[in-house]
Amino acid sequence: MSRIRSKTIRHRSRDEILADLTREKPADRFLTVAPARRQSAGGRFRQRLRRLRQHPTWVISTGILILLLTAVLAFWIVEAYTHDPLAMKRPLQLLNIGIWLTLELFFLALTASARTASILTTVCATVIGLANFLVMSFRSTPLVPWDLKSTGTAFSVLDNYSFPWDIKLLGIAAVAAVTVLLGSRARLRLVRHDAKLWPRLRVRLLTLPLAIALCVGLFAALLTPQLSEAVKMDGTLFTPTVMYRKNGFMATFLSNYRYLRVQEPEGYSITAVRDIATPYLALERDEEASAPLPEPQTRTYPKSQQASKGQTTGGGSESPNTAGADALQHTADVPETFTAPNPLLTENAGAPDCLPEATQVLPAVRPDVIVIMNEAFSDPAVLAEFTTNRDYMPFFRSLTENTIRGFAEVSIVGGNTATSEFEFLTGDSMYWLPAGSIAFQQYINAEMPGIVSLMNDLGYRTVGLHPYHAKGWDRQRVYGQLGFQEAVFLDGFRHRSKLRNYVTDAAVYDEIDIYRQTSTDAEPLFAFAVTMQNHGSYSAEFDNFKHDLQGLTPRANRFFDTYLSLIERSDQALEQFIGRLEKSGRPTILLFFGDHQPNEYVVEQLKPASGEWEPGERYLVPYVIWANYDLPESSGGRTSLNYLAGQLLNAAGLPKSPWFYFLDDVYEEVPVLTQHGLVGRDGRRYERIEDSPYAELLASYELLQYNHLLDPKNRVEELFCLIP
């Protein structure tokens, strides 16, 4: 039996208890007993609202609503940068909203948080819309999937552009901020934030594959013609700006991926290609092509006087003026060390496997052949009449003797120089390639015969020059595949004098002179140079460039004045270069042309009252073929760049490959063929080949081009060999 230990308890006396009750304690005077009160109606409402907001049904429904609103606002944000999204057709609006909602669901599965998914979607829409706005401002065409391969080229010139400020950007920023604030109120989560690792992983393993499958399924649907037909998407690749405006950015951008791989043309086969090529492979060389050239002539071009107060109408050539001698001076910056031509470019890399006898019969006399593709060189007078305080290209207009001149239509405006390079150097046309695509980066992945490989066969020393970074548009690789024996980029230039931030035209011509000095009858020179002096932007100010050439009527903007001042500098440099060629003892023929017109903001004051340019006029650039020996003169011709190399060979009297004879025949029927349509011998413009009477001829061209560019393993190489 356990023993219970007793505890002594002290009992207080009655007097002690009474004294304790009557004694006043320091805190007692602050103690009050609140009377019972009933809760107000407002308080009860707030309490119920707090309980409702914590209820799962409320959290889920508001979370879904916020996700839907975010998708709608994301659609509005990305479209509002460039156009009114409410002007789009309702099915296309819903399609774009669905794309944004799908992306948002992917973010939800990835982060398990509706708040994070909403904010990420808003940020993506804002950044993508701004990127498209900048691209549209700088080059007048929208962002396309293949631009992702050109980000390095874009960033290399970004410092030379100023931000195109627009008041609507404030409104878009405000809507984006409201959308982020709305998204921050979402409390929906797929798993508690304090859950352990395995529950969080389990939810993502279940939802993320479903979200990825949804994204892939929608992307695949966008690539099908059935969806495009169902929502009536505009598929006019010739006008990508209109296509983006009608279809919406996301729907158009994603559906453009279908064009990364060019579809094989109907009826394509090696047999069909050989059937087309056979008549040209049987051609015999024109004996006149090997006739000796006349001796170079010495002429003195009239030196025009600068009129301080004279005015010249943009379309005319009255009172041609040049700047004084000071404007022609430049200093060649010769570095102590010289970077040799790129060793990765192997000799004759782009030459086809031709028969030995085809390369043994060479003309008796071969002139030096120099091609200048001048950055953004154009004559805005083709757009509208305007007046300036003096002529901006007086020397170019004065060239008439021993000169062939005209206008060429190009496939680009404001940018994508490599497209013009591609058409000239290969003879291929952008008509059958996606709008905005860059063949250098997307399609040329093997040896690519053209005018460069032909000049190699003719015994020329072939040199490509570009006073900028070698990686731009992948030129470092592509120039070798085109067949250039040597390629010289910015690091290899001995002459680097600059105007603004770019090497001047004059410095490029000085660089060509280095190679001209070593040219001989046994190994003449073929030089192809792409300049940089006139590259945009035209908004920044520079200490080394002061422009005083001004557009007077209609009232011009400072961008237009800057552009015309640069064209004037190009004109002066060309005058100086041709002056040196004139005194050269070697016969020389020169082709000079622009790669594209400037950006829209430069020439917007010339736009007609209708707000729309006439078809083709925004793609016209002038060209001139000049020689320092007798050359039959002509002017007023119109062509496109895919034919221009063949016309140069004809003017130079050089033998050609069957490919260039084929292009000559196509030119006779269809003198203009670009990304934006064709102009036939009948003088009519057609947007679609199918609507023209030249469909059969151009179908043959398409088959040969596909074999040339996109089927190199089965290429009919004899088509590009020198005719024996």
XYZ file of C-alpha atoms in Angstrom:
724
model
C 0.000 0.000 0.000
C 1.544 3.220 -1.098
C 2.026 5.973 1.300
C 0.513 9.346 0.445
C 2.776 12.218 1.262
C 0.850 15.074 2.870
C 1.422 18.722 1.837
C 1.219 21.543 4.353
C -1.271 24.248 3.318
C -1.252 27.667 4.944
C -4.666 29.275 5.373
C -4.890 33.060 5.399
C -6.749 34.733 8.223
C -9.976 36.690 7.771
C -8.205 40.005 8.445
C -5.615 39.381 5.712
C -8.293 38.621 3.160
C -10.266 41.795 4.000
C -7.136 43.942 3.813
C -6.252 42.489 0.447
C -9.693 43.219 -0.982
C -9.757 46.823 0.189
C -6.173 47.654 -0.891
C -6.014 49.713 -4.180
C -3.613 48.260 -6.747
C -1.788 50.540 -9.236
C -3.327 48.984 -12.391
C -6.844 48.690 -11.115
C -7.820 52.153 -12.173
C -7.169 51.241 -15.828
C -9.212 48.073 -15.811
C -12.696 48.494 -17.220
C -15.222 45.933 -18.220
C -16.502 46.677 -21.774
C -20.189 46.275 -22.173
C -21.248 43.609 -24.696
C -21.881 45.121 -28.169
C -23.487 43.673 -31.313
C -21.285 43.502 -34.500
C -22.188 46.059 -37.234
C -23.530 45.019 -40.642
C -20.349 46.228 -42.352
C -18.199 44.204 -40.039
C -20.243 41.095 -40.588
C -19.964 41.630 -44.411
C -16.188 41.987 -44.254
C -15.907 38.901 -42.089
C -18.017 36.895 -44.510
C -16.001 38.244 -47.470
C -12.766 37.139 -45.794
C -14.216 33.696 -45.299
C -15.443 33.633 -48.934
C -12.023 34.607 -50.303
C -10.483 31.733 -48.389
C -13.005 29.271 -49.796
C -11.509 26.922 -52.458
C -14.289 27.678 -54.933
C -13.536 31.404 -54.787
C -9.771 30.870 -55.169
C -10.226 28.583 -58.182
C -12.830 30.707 -59.986
C -10.980 33.998 -59.545
C -7.717 32.352 -60.563
C -9.257 31.055 -63.797
C -10.834 34.448 -64.501
C -7.500 36.240 -64.019
C -5.769 33.779 -66.371
C -8.390 34.412 -69.043
C -8.181 38.186 -68.664
C -4.388 38.023 -68.827
C -4.527 36.124 -72.131
C -6.893 38.734 -73.607
C -4.750 41.648 -72.421
C -1.536 39.945 -73.605
C -3.076 39.695 -77.070
C -3.987 43.394 -76.953
C -0.540 44.444 -75.724
C 1.492 42.681 -78.433
C -0.789 43.876 -81.254
C -1.265 47.468 -80.050
C 2.397 48.282 -80.705
C 1.796 48.235 -84.476
C -1.951 48.353 -85.172
C -5.455 48.323 -83.703
C -6.142 44.741 -82.531
C -9.895 45.355 -82.461
C -9.851 45.785 -86.254
C -9.002 42.110 -86.684
C -11.675 39.571 -87.508
C -13.211 37.863 -84.474
C -12.005 34.283 -85.295
C -8.438 35.517 -85.622
C -8.708 37.463 -82.378
C -9.876 34.297 -80.601
C -7.089 32.258 -82.212
C -4.414 34.642 -80.929
C -6.004 34.787 -77.461
C -6.010 30.984 -77.461
C -2.289 30.942 -78.249
C -1.561 33.266 -75.325
C -3.786 31.183 -73.031
C -1.914 28.032 -74.067
C 1.394 29.686 -73.243
C -0.055 30.800 -69.912
C -1.152 27.246 -69.079
C 2.373 26.072 -69.802
C 3.718 28.609 -67.321
C 1.064 27.468 -64.811
C 2.160 23.844 -65.145
C 5.808 24.867 -64.880
C 5.464 27.074 -61.791
C 2.253 25.680 -60.216
C 1.223 29.307 -59.547
C -1.451 31.286 -61.403
C 0.147 34.506 -60.134
C 3.540 33.672 -61.638
C 1.995 32.368 -64.869
C -0.004 35.572 -65.352
C 2.968 37.840 -64.721
C 5.290 35.823 -66.999
C 2.724 35.918 -69.812
C 2.371 39.694 -69.498
C 6.142 40.184 -69.540
C 6.469 37.962 -72.627
C 3.751 39.897 -74.476
C 5.345 43.232 -73.610
C 8.850 42.177 -74.667
C 7.736 40.414 -77.857
C 5.527 43.323 -78.868
C 8.336 45.812 -78.240
C 10.809 43.708 -80.238
C 8.413 43.575 -83.187
C 7.792 47.319 -82.900
C 11.528 48.037 -83.042
C 12.076 45.728 -86.011
C 9.157 47.362 -87.822
C 10.566 50.813 -87.058
C 14.086 50.008 -88.219
C 13.442 47.921 -91.338
C 9.694 48.339 -92.090
C 8.963 44.592 -91.943
C 7.771 42.506 -88.969
C 9.663 39.988 -86.892
C 9.830 36.534 -88.498
C 11.107 33.197 -87.137
C 14.317 33.241 -89.167
C 15.262 36.559 -87.559
C 16.249 34.490 -84.533
C 19.296 33.360 -86.513
C 20.227 36.988 -87.140
C 20.246 38.309 -83.589
C 24.033 38.614 -83.644
C 23.909 40.770 -86.763
C 21.129 42.888 -85.258
C 22.976 43.524 -81.991
C 26.165 44.438 -83.875
C 24.473 47.523 -85.384
C 22.060 48.318 -82.537
C 24.279 51.035 -81.069
C 23.791 53.113 -84.204
C 20.028 53.371 -83.775
C 18.023 55.615 -81.501
C 14.851 54.465 -79.773
C 11.770 55.338 -81.912
C 9.723 57.013 -79.189
C 5.934 56.986 -79.616
C 3.268 58.281 -77.227
C 1.287 55.065 -77.574
C 4.079 53.251 -75.732
C 2.916 54.952 -72.524
C -0.581 53.535 -72.935
C 0.766 50.053 -73.616
C 3.042 50.278 -70.569
C 0.064 51.321 -68.428
C -2.030 48.361 -69.616
C 0.912 46.019 -68.986
C 1.312 47.392 -65.442
C -2.406 46.910 -64.732
C -2.204 43.356 -66.060
C 0.749 42.571 -63.795
C -1.159 44.037 -60.838
C -4.178 41.929 -61.740
C -2.039 38.816 -61.987
C -0.510 39.476 -58.581
C -4.002 39.065 -57.049
C -4.330 35.472 -58.258
C -4.086 32.969 -55.377
C -4.666 29.775 -57.331
C -1.928 27.199 -56.889
C -1.715 23.641 -58.100
C 0.104 22.658 -54.897
C 0.619 24.365 -51.544
C 3.723 26.534 -51.455
C 4.810 24.892 -48.196
C 4.344 21.352 -49.520
C 7.218 18.945 -49.404
C 9.417 18.206 -52.390
C 7.706 15.029 -53.599
C 4.161 16.497 -53.769
C 5.493 19.463 -55.730
C 7.338 17.199 -58.164
C 4.330 14.896 -58.514
C 2.058 17.763 -59.566
C 4.547 18.991 -62.157
C 5.121 15.491 -63.526
C 1.377 15.218 -64.088
C 0.636 18.680 -65.489
C 3.775 19.654 -67.401
C 3.561 16.857 -70.031
C -0.086 17.761 -70.623
C 0.805 21.437 -71.088
C 3.662 20.574 -73.458
C 1.360 18.303 -75.467
C -1.183 21.136 -75.709
C 1.480 23.565 -76.939
C 2.850 21.103 -79.508
C -0.652 20.259 -80.707
C -1.581 23.905 -81.222
C 1.727 24.619 -82.966
C 1.197 21.645 -85.289
C -2.324 22.837 -86.048
C -1.013 26.286 -86.970
C 1.231 24.688 -89.585
C -1.694 23.026 -91.359
C -3.627 24.701 -94.167
C -6.889 23.418 -92.668
C -6.708 25.744 -89.661
C -5.669 28.655 -91.858
C -8.677 28.096 -94.078
C -11.043 27.631 -91.113
C -10.207 31.032 -89.597
C -9.492 32.641 -93.005
C -5.879 33.623 -92.336
C -4.222 35.890 -94.886
C -1.367 33.933 -96.477
C 0.052 36.660 -98.734
C 3.783 36.357 -98.087
C 4.486 39.250 -100.450
C 3.050 41.700 -97.902
C 4.138 40.412 -94.489
C 3.188 43.655 -92.742
C -0.410 43.337 -93.917
C -0.413 39.632 -93.087
C 0.662 40.306 -89.486
C -1.895 43.080 -89.143
C -4.750 40.875 -90.349
C -3.792 37.579 -88.693
C -2.210 38.814 -85.466
C 1.408 38.495 -84.403
C 1.419 35.122 -82.658
C -0.678 33.292 -85.251
C 1.411 34.637 -88.139
C 4.799 34.246 -86.456
C 4.187 30.622 -85.503
C 2.554 29.643 -88.798
C 5.569 31.078 -90.631
C 7.609 28.140 -89.370
C 6.041 26.091 -92.134
C 8.203 28.068 -94.571
C 11.534 27.237 -92.953
C 11.600 24.295 -95.302
C 10.708 25.204 -98.859
C 8.234 22.771 -100.347
C 9.384 20.793 -103.344
C 7.765 22.248 -106.482
C 5.165 20.270 -108.346
C 6.693 18.060 -111.020
C 10.218 18.251 -109.601
C 12.615 15.478 -110.535
C 16.181 15.249 -111.741
C 14.882 14.115 -115.115
C 12.663 17.196 -115.376
C 15.594 19.447 -114.469
C 17.820 17.819 -117.099
C 15.106 18.157 -119.732
C 15.000 21.919 -119.089
C 18.798 22.223 -118.979
C 19.597 20.110 -122.055
C 19.131 22.844 -124.723
C 21.435 25.142 -122.768
C 24.044 22.464 -122.154
C 24.286 22.019 -125.936
C 25.090 25.693 -126.553
C 28.383 26.681 -128.138
C 30.409 29.621 -126.960
C 29.869 32.904 -128.731
C 33.168 33.687 -130.454
C 32.549 37.390 -130.009
C 32.970 36.883 -126.296
C 36.670 36.215 -126.815
C 37.311 39.258 -129.007
C 39.977 41.672 -127.738
C 38.696 44.655 -125.800
C 39.436 48.219 -126.915
C 42.213 50.056 -125.172
C 41.117 52.040 -122.091
C 40.247 55.619 -122.977
C 41.233 58.678 -121.022
C 38.436 61.172 -120.505
C 37.939 64.068 -118.149
C 34.560 64.243 -116.479
C 33.163 67.750 -115.969
C 33.810 69.010 -112.482
C 30.661 70.642 -111.193
C 30.668 73.752 -109.087
C 28.882 73.793 -105.755
C 25.997 76.278 -105.706
C 25.574 77.725 -102.288
C 21.996 78.828 -102.830
C 20.888 76.777 -105.814
C 17.970 74.372 -105.642
C 17.623 71.126 -107.522
C 14.453 69.190 -108.136
C 14.774 65.649 -106.817
C 13.890 63.969 -110.061
C 15.986 66.108 -112.388
C 19.628 66.572 -113.183
C 19.783 70.333 -113.638
C 22.951 71.969 -112.421
C 24.620 68.890 -110.987
C 26.757 69.845 -108.024
C 29.318 68.163 -105.864
C 30.842 69.200 -102.615
C 34.252 70.792 -102.605
C 37.551 68.998 -102.515
C 37.612 68.968 -98.743
C 34.594 66.705 -98.695
C 36.458 64.164 -100.836
C 39.455 63.919 -98.553
C 39.814 60.888 -96.339
C 42.634 59.358 -94.405
C 43.494 55.705 -94.752
C 44.013 54.237 -91.317
C 46.695 51.604 -91.862
C 47.139 49.365 -88.810
C 50.585 48.147 -87.826
C 49.428 44.558 -88.222
C 47.325 43.168 -91.031
C 44.824 40.377 -90.551
C 45.164 37.938 -93.414
C 42.087 36.815 -95.383
C 40.023 34.198 -93.610
C 41.834 30.843 -93.934
C 38.528 28.994 -93.597
C 37.655 30.155 -97.099
C 39.267 27.559 -99.309
C 40.194 28.313 -102.873
C 37.409 27.640 -105.392
C 35.210 26.275 -102.605
C 32.061 26.966 -104.569
C 33.221 25.679 -107.934
C 31.122 22.892 -109.489
C 32.710 19.765 -110.878
C 33.159 20.976 -114.442
C 34.802 19.229 -117.363
C 38.545 20.006 -117.622
C 38.263 21.285 -121.194
C 35.665 23.808 -120.107
C 38.179 25.647 -117.981
C 41.055 25.644 -120.480
C 39.618 27.907 -123.190
C 39.811 31.465 -121.891
C 39.137 34.799 -123.625
C 42.128 36.623 -125.068
C 41.450 39.736 -122.977
C 39.617 39.782 -119.666
C 38.888 43.105 -117.999
C 38.995 43.631 -114.267
C 35.427 43.322 -113.021
C 34.425 45.334 -109.941
C 30.978 45.142 -108.337
C 29.901 47.633 -105.674
C 26.706 46.881 -103.802
C 26.278 50.195 -102.031
C 24.454 50.169 -98.696
C 21.003 51.823 -98.889
C 21.919 53.701 -102.085
C 18.749 54.854 -103.807
C 17.156 57.870 -105.452
C 14.079 58.963 -103.452
C 12.922 60.897 -106.511
C 11.357 57.659 -107.791
C 8.826 57.997 -104.944
C 7.753 61.620 -105.419
C 9.037 64.956 -106.628
C 10.812 67.065 -104.035
C 13.351 69.874 -103.918
C 16.652 70.166 -102.101
C 19.191 72.934 -101.666
C 21.509 71.052 -104.076
C 21.697 67.814 -106.020
C 22.608 64.812 -103.877
C 23.961 62.578 -106.678
C 25.218 64.866 -109.473
C 28.079 62.636 -110.586
C 25.943 59.501 -110.745
C 23.434 61.338 -112.946
C 26.212 62.671 -115.202
C 27.478 59.212 -116.169
C 26.383 58.632 -119.769
C 29.445 57.765 -121.876
C 30.335 54.065 -122.004
C 27.509 53.550 -119.542
C 24.541 51.224 -119.179
C 22.130 52.438 -116.545
C 18.651 51.787 -115.255
C 16.709 50.681 -112.213
C 16.603 47.312 -110.511
C 13.769 46.088 -108.317
C 14.901 44.400 -105.129
C 13.037 42.164 -102.683
C 13.704 44.134 -99.508
C 13.376 47.597 -98.028
C 15.169 49.094 -95.033
C 17.277 46.031 -94.192
C 18.229 42.381 -94.836
C 21.096 43.297 -97.164
C 22.090 39.635 -97.530
C 18.934 39.037 -99.561
C 20.154 41.348 -102.331
C 23.593 39.737 -102.148
C 22.023 36.317 -102.542
C 19.963 37.213 -105.603
C 22.866 38.905 -107.388
C 25.564 36.321 -106.630
C 23.464 33.222 -107.384
C 20.867 34.273 -109.973
C 18.136 32.769 -107.796
C 14.962 34.693 -107.015
C 13.340 35.354 -103.654
C 9.930 34.861 -105.276
C 9.907 31.160 -104.323
C 11.321 31.686 -100.825
C 9.455 32.839 -97.700
C 9.117 36.580 -97.208
C 11.884 37.858 -94.963
C 13.916 34.649 -95.109
C 17.706 34.870 -95.294
C 19.057 32.334 -97.768
C 22.622 32.787 -96.502
C 21.607 31.434 -93.112
C 18.741 29.112 -93.961
C 19.394 27.458 -97.299
C 23.044 27.696 -98.341
C 24.701 24.786 -96.579
C 26.964 23.480 -99.353
C 28.925 24.728 -102.364
C 26.821 27.253 -104.270
C 27.841 27.998 -107.870
C 27.019 31.347 -109.425
C 28.919 34.289 -110.814
C 31.824 33.798 -108.375
C 32.472 30.193 -109.403
C 32.169 31.220 -113.053
C 34.794 33.937 -112.574
C 37.040 31.329 -110.973
C 36.635 29.195 -114.109
C 37.574 32.223 -116.186
C 40.877 32.522 -114.324
C 39.988 35.525 -112.169
C 41.224 36.250 -108.690
C 37.933 36.488 -106.798
C 37.794 38.691 -103.697
C 34.814 39.520 -101.491
C 35.054 42.642 -99.325
C 32.797 43.906 -96.536
C 33.982 46.490 -93.961
C 32.063 44.984 -91.050
C 32.051 41.897 -88.873
C 32.611 38.566 -90.600
C 29.808 36.798 -88.714
C 27.122 39.135 -90.028
C 24.597 37.067 -92.015
C 27.055 34.160 -91.782
C 29.202 35.680 -94.539
C 32.354 34.134 -93.094
C 31.011 30.710 -94.063
C 28.858 31.565 -97.079
C 31.480 33.522 -99.004
C 33.632 30.398 -99.099
C 30.727 28.285 -100.296
C 29.975 30.840 -103.016
C 33.530 30.376 -104.278
C 35.440 33.503 -103.221
C 39.140 32.751 -103.101
C 39.639 35.539 -100.561
C 37.263 37.333 -98.211
C 38.203 40.507 -96.370
C 36.126 41.765 -93.475
C 36.594 44.627 -91.027
C 39.587 43.150 -89.197
C 41.405 42.622 -92.500
C 40.866 46.122 -93.908
C 43.956 48.301 -94.165
C 41.831 51.380 -94.840
C 39.335 52.088 -92.074
C 38.449 55.770 -92.162
C 34.949 56.229 -90.766
C 31.937 58.430 -91.279
C 29.679 58.239 -88.231
C 30.401 54.699 -86.956
C 30.946 52.989 -90.305
C 33.863 52.601 -92.717
C 33.486 55.052 -95.596
C 32.866 54.162 -99.224
C 36.139 55.895 -100.067
C 38.039 53.554 -97.737
C 36.426 50.521 -99.398
C 37.554 51.789 -102.806
C 41.067 52.313 -101.452
C 41.007 48.699 -100.280
C 39.967 47.520 -103.746
C 42.875 49.519 -105.200
C 45.271 47.287 -103.253
C 44.033 44.284 -105.224
C 43.867 46.228 -108.493
C 47.584 46.947 -108.245
C 48.376 43.222 -108.433
C 45.917 42.464 -111.243
C 47.452 41.111 -114.445
C 46.313 39.865 -117.850
C 47.024 36.331 -116.661
C 45.003 36.771 -113.461
C 42.531 39.652 -113.663
C 40.533 40.799 -110.649
C 36.901 40.131 -109.768
C 36.057 42.176 -106.659
C 32.646 42.192 -105.015
C 32.267 44.788 -102.246
C 29.328 45.468 -99.939
C 29.694 48.898 -98.331
C 28.505 50.114 -94.905
C 28.776 53.924 -94.934
C 25.060 54.636 -95.474
C 23.716 52.075 -93.018
C 20.949 53.230 -90.659
C 20.099 54.641 -88.263
C 19.698 58.183 -89.578
C 18.623 59.758 -86.294
C 21.819 59.896 -84.232
C 24.214 62.856 -84.316
C 27.977 62.442 -84.784
C 30.917 64.797 -84.429
C 32.523 63.493 -87.640
C 29.448 63.996 -89.802
C 27.794 67.360 -90.391
C 25.039 67.414 -92.980
C 23.877 70.573 -94.673
C 21.993 69.055 -97.586
C 18.311 69.699 -96.932
C 15.007 68.670 -98.389
C 12.919 71.819 -98.862
C 9.557 70.840 -100.318
C 7.712 68.878 -99.218
C 8.940 69.686 -95.748
C 11.511 67.037 -94.903
C 12.521 65.536 -91.589
C 16.068 65.437 -90.243
C 16.305 61.723 -91.078
C 15.734 62.510 -94.757
C 18.360 65.252 -94.668
C 20.865 62.879 -93.056
C 20.147 60.189 -95.620
C 20.557 62.511 -98.606
C 23.790 63.860 -97.145
C 25.148 60.306 -96.970
C 24.101 59.635 -100.564
C 25.993 62.783 -101.544
C 29.121 61.422 -99.841
C 28.706 58.143 -101.748
C 28.390 60.078 -104.985
C 31.593 61.984 -104.243
C 33.512 58.816 -103.389
C 32.267 57.119 -106.575
C 33.448 60.100 -108.636
C 36.897 59.851 -107.119
C 37.061 56.067 -107.627
C 35.967 56.196 -111.263
C 38.520 58.947 -111.805
C 41.234 56.503 -110.738
C 39.794 53.702 -112.871
C 39.751 56.079 -115.816
C 43.517 56.540 -115.519
C 44.176 52.836 -115.036
C 46.150 51.055 -117.703
C 43.994 47.936 -117.382
C 40.563 47.577 -118.964
C 38.044 47.706 -116.140
C 34.288 47.394 -115.967
C 32.341 48.510 -112.909
C 28.820 47.641 -111.732
C 27.419 49.918 -109.028
C 23.965 49.445 -107.464
C 22.091 49.894 -104.187
C 20.898 47.007 -102.049
C 17.613 48.605 -100.887
C 15.852 51.871 -100.110
C 15.992 53.368 -96.594
C 13.544 52.771 -93.760
C 9.967 54.042 -93.891
C 10.510 56.844 -91.375
C 13.099 58.422 -93.680
C 10.787 58.927 -96.662
C 7.340 59.054 -95.037
C 6.851 62.694 -96.104
C 6.951 61.511 -99.744
C 4.064 59.091 -99.287
C 1.052 59.882 -101.486
C -2.196 61.146 -100.003
C -3.701 57.678 -100.330
C -1.210 56.434 -97.746
C -0.096 53.589 -100.017
C 2.959 53.402 -102.257
C 2.573 52.495 -105.891
C 3.416 48.790 -106.515
C 7.142 48.270 -106.823
C 8.269 51.860 -106.275
C 9.583 51.239 -102.729
C 11.855 48.522 -104.144
C 13.558 50.481 -106.931
C 17.300 51.144 -106.735
C 19.482 52.674 -109.458
C 22.320 50.773 -111.097
C 25.063 51.696 -113.542
C 27.529 49.610 -115.554
C 30.507 51.720 -116.578
C 33.761 50.830 -118.362
C 36.975 52.669 -119.119
C 36.744 51.426 -122.705
C 34.080 51.627 -125.416
C 30.763 50.281 -124.212
C 27.422 50.631 -126.016
C 25.360 53.124 -124.016
C 21.798 52.528 -122.891
C 19.532 53.865 -120.177
C 16.068 53.479 -118.744
C 16.075 49.729 -118.436
C 14.372 47.975 -115.541
C 15.444 44.617 -114.191
C 15.825 42.709 -110.932
C 18.962 41.580 -109.143
C 18.709 37.914 -110.156
C 19.427 38.987 -113.767
C 21.967 41.711 -113.084
C 25.058 39.467 -112.926
C 24.239 38.033 -116.359
C 23.839 41.539 -117.764
C 27.238 42.444 -116.337
C 28.806 39.423 -118.044
C 27.161 40.442 -121.323
C 28.486 43.994 -121.029
C 31.978 42.713 -120.222
C 31.924 40.363 -123.212
C 32.785 37.362 -121.048
C 31.746 33.752 -121.697
C 28.901 32.453 -119.561
C 27.592 29.220 -118.155
C 24.323 27.676 -119.397
C 22.664 28.981 -116.212
C 23.212 32.596 -117.212
C 22.012 31.912 -120.762
C 18.817 30.508 -119.260
C 18.429 33.626 -117.100
C 18.885 35.801 -120.199
C 15.975 34.001 -121.855
C 13.756 34.407 -118.803
C 14.689 38.100 -118.622
C 13.467 38.647 -122.185
C 9.974 37.555 -121.110
C 9.917 38.550 -117.424
C 12.388 41.412 -116.870
C 11.446 41.792 -113.180
C 10.957 38.948 -110.693
C 11.170 39.661 -106.964
C 9.659 38.631 -103.656
C 6.727 40.917 -104.438
C 5.723 39.670 -107.867
C 6.759 40.082 -111.482
C 6.620 42.454 -114.417
C 6.209 40.846 -117.815
C 7.309 41.842 -121.268
C 3.800 43.190 -121.732
C 4.565 45.835 -119.083
C 1.929 44.528 -116.676
C 2.632 43.780 -113.035
C 1.453 40.489 -111.563
C 1.481 39.551 -107.904
C 1.099 35.841 -108.644
C 2.782 33.837 -111.380
C -0.408 31.815 -111.835
C -2.225 34.955 -112.972
C 0.357 35.773 -115.655
C 0.927 34.372 -119.163
C 4.466 33.390 -118.102
C 3.546 30.562 -115.728
C 5.086 27.773 -117.838
C 8.418 29.535 -118.313
C 8.681 30.467 -114.632
C 7.752 26.919 -113.609
C 10.954 25.824 -115.364
C 12.876 28.541 -113.513
C 11.438 27.290 -110.202
C 12.550 23.693 -110.902
C 16.078 24.784 -111.809
C 16.316 27.031 -108.747
C 15.130 24.273 -106.407
C 17.791 21.972 -107.841
C 20.392 24.736 -107.583
C 19.660 25.925 -104.051
C 17.794 23.230 -102.158
C 18.905 19.926 -103.686
C 22.706 20.268 -103.872
C 23.280 16.496 -103.724
C 21.444 16.081 -107.032
C 22.438 19.398 -108.582
C 23.007 19.379 -112.343
C 26.521 20.807 -112.067
C 27.079 21.155 -115.827
C 24.510 23.936 -115.841
C 26.985 26.154 -113.968
C 30.146 25.279 -115.888
C 31.796 27.463 -118.481
C 30.641 26.521 -121.975
C 33.616 25.025 -123.845
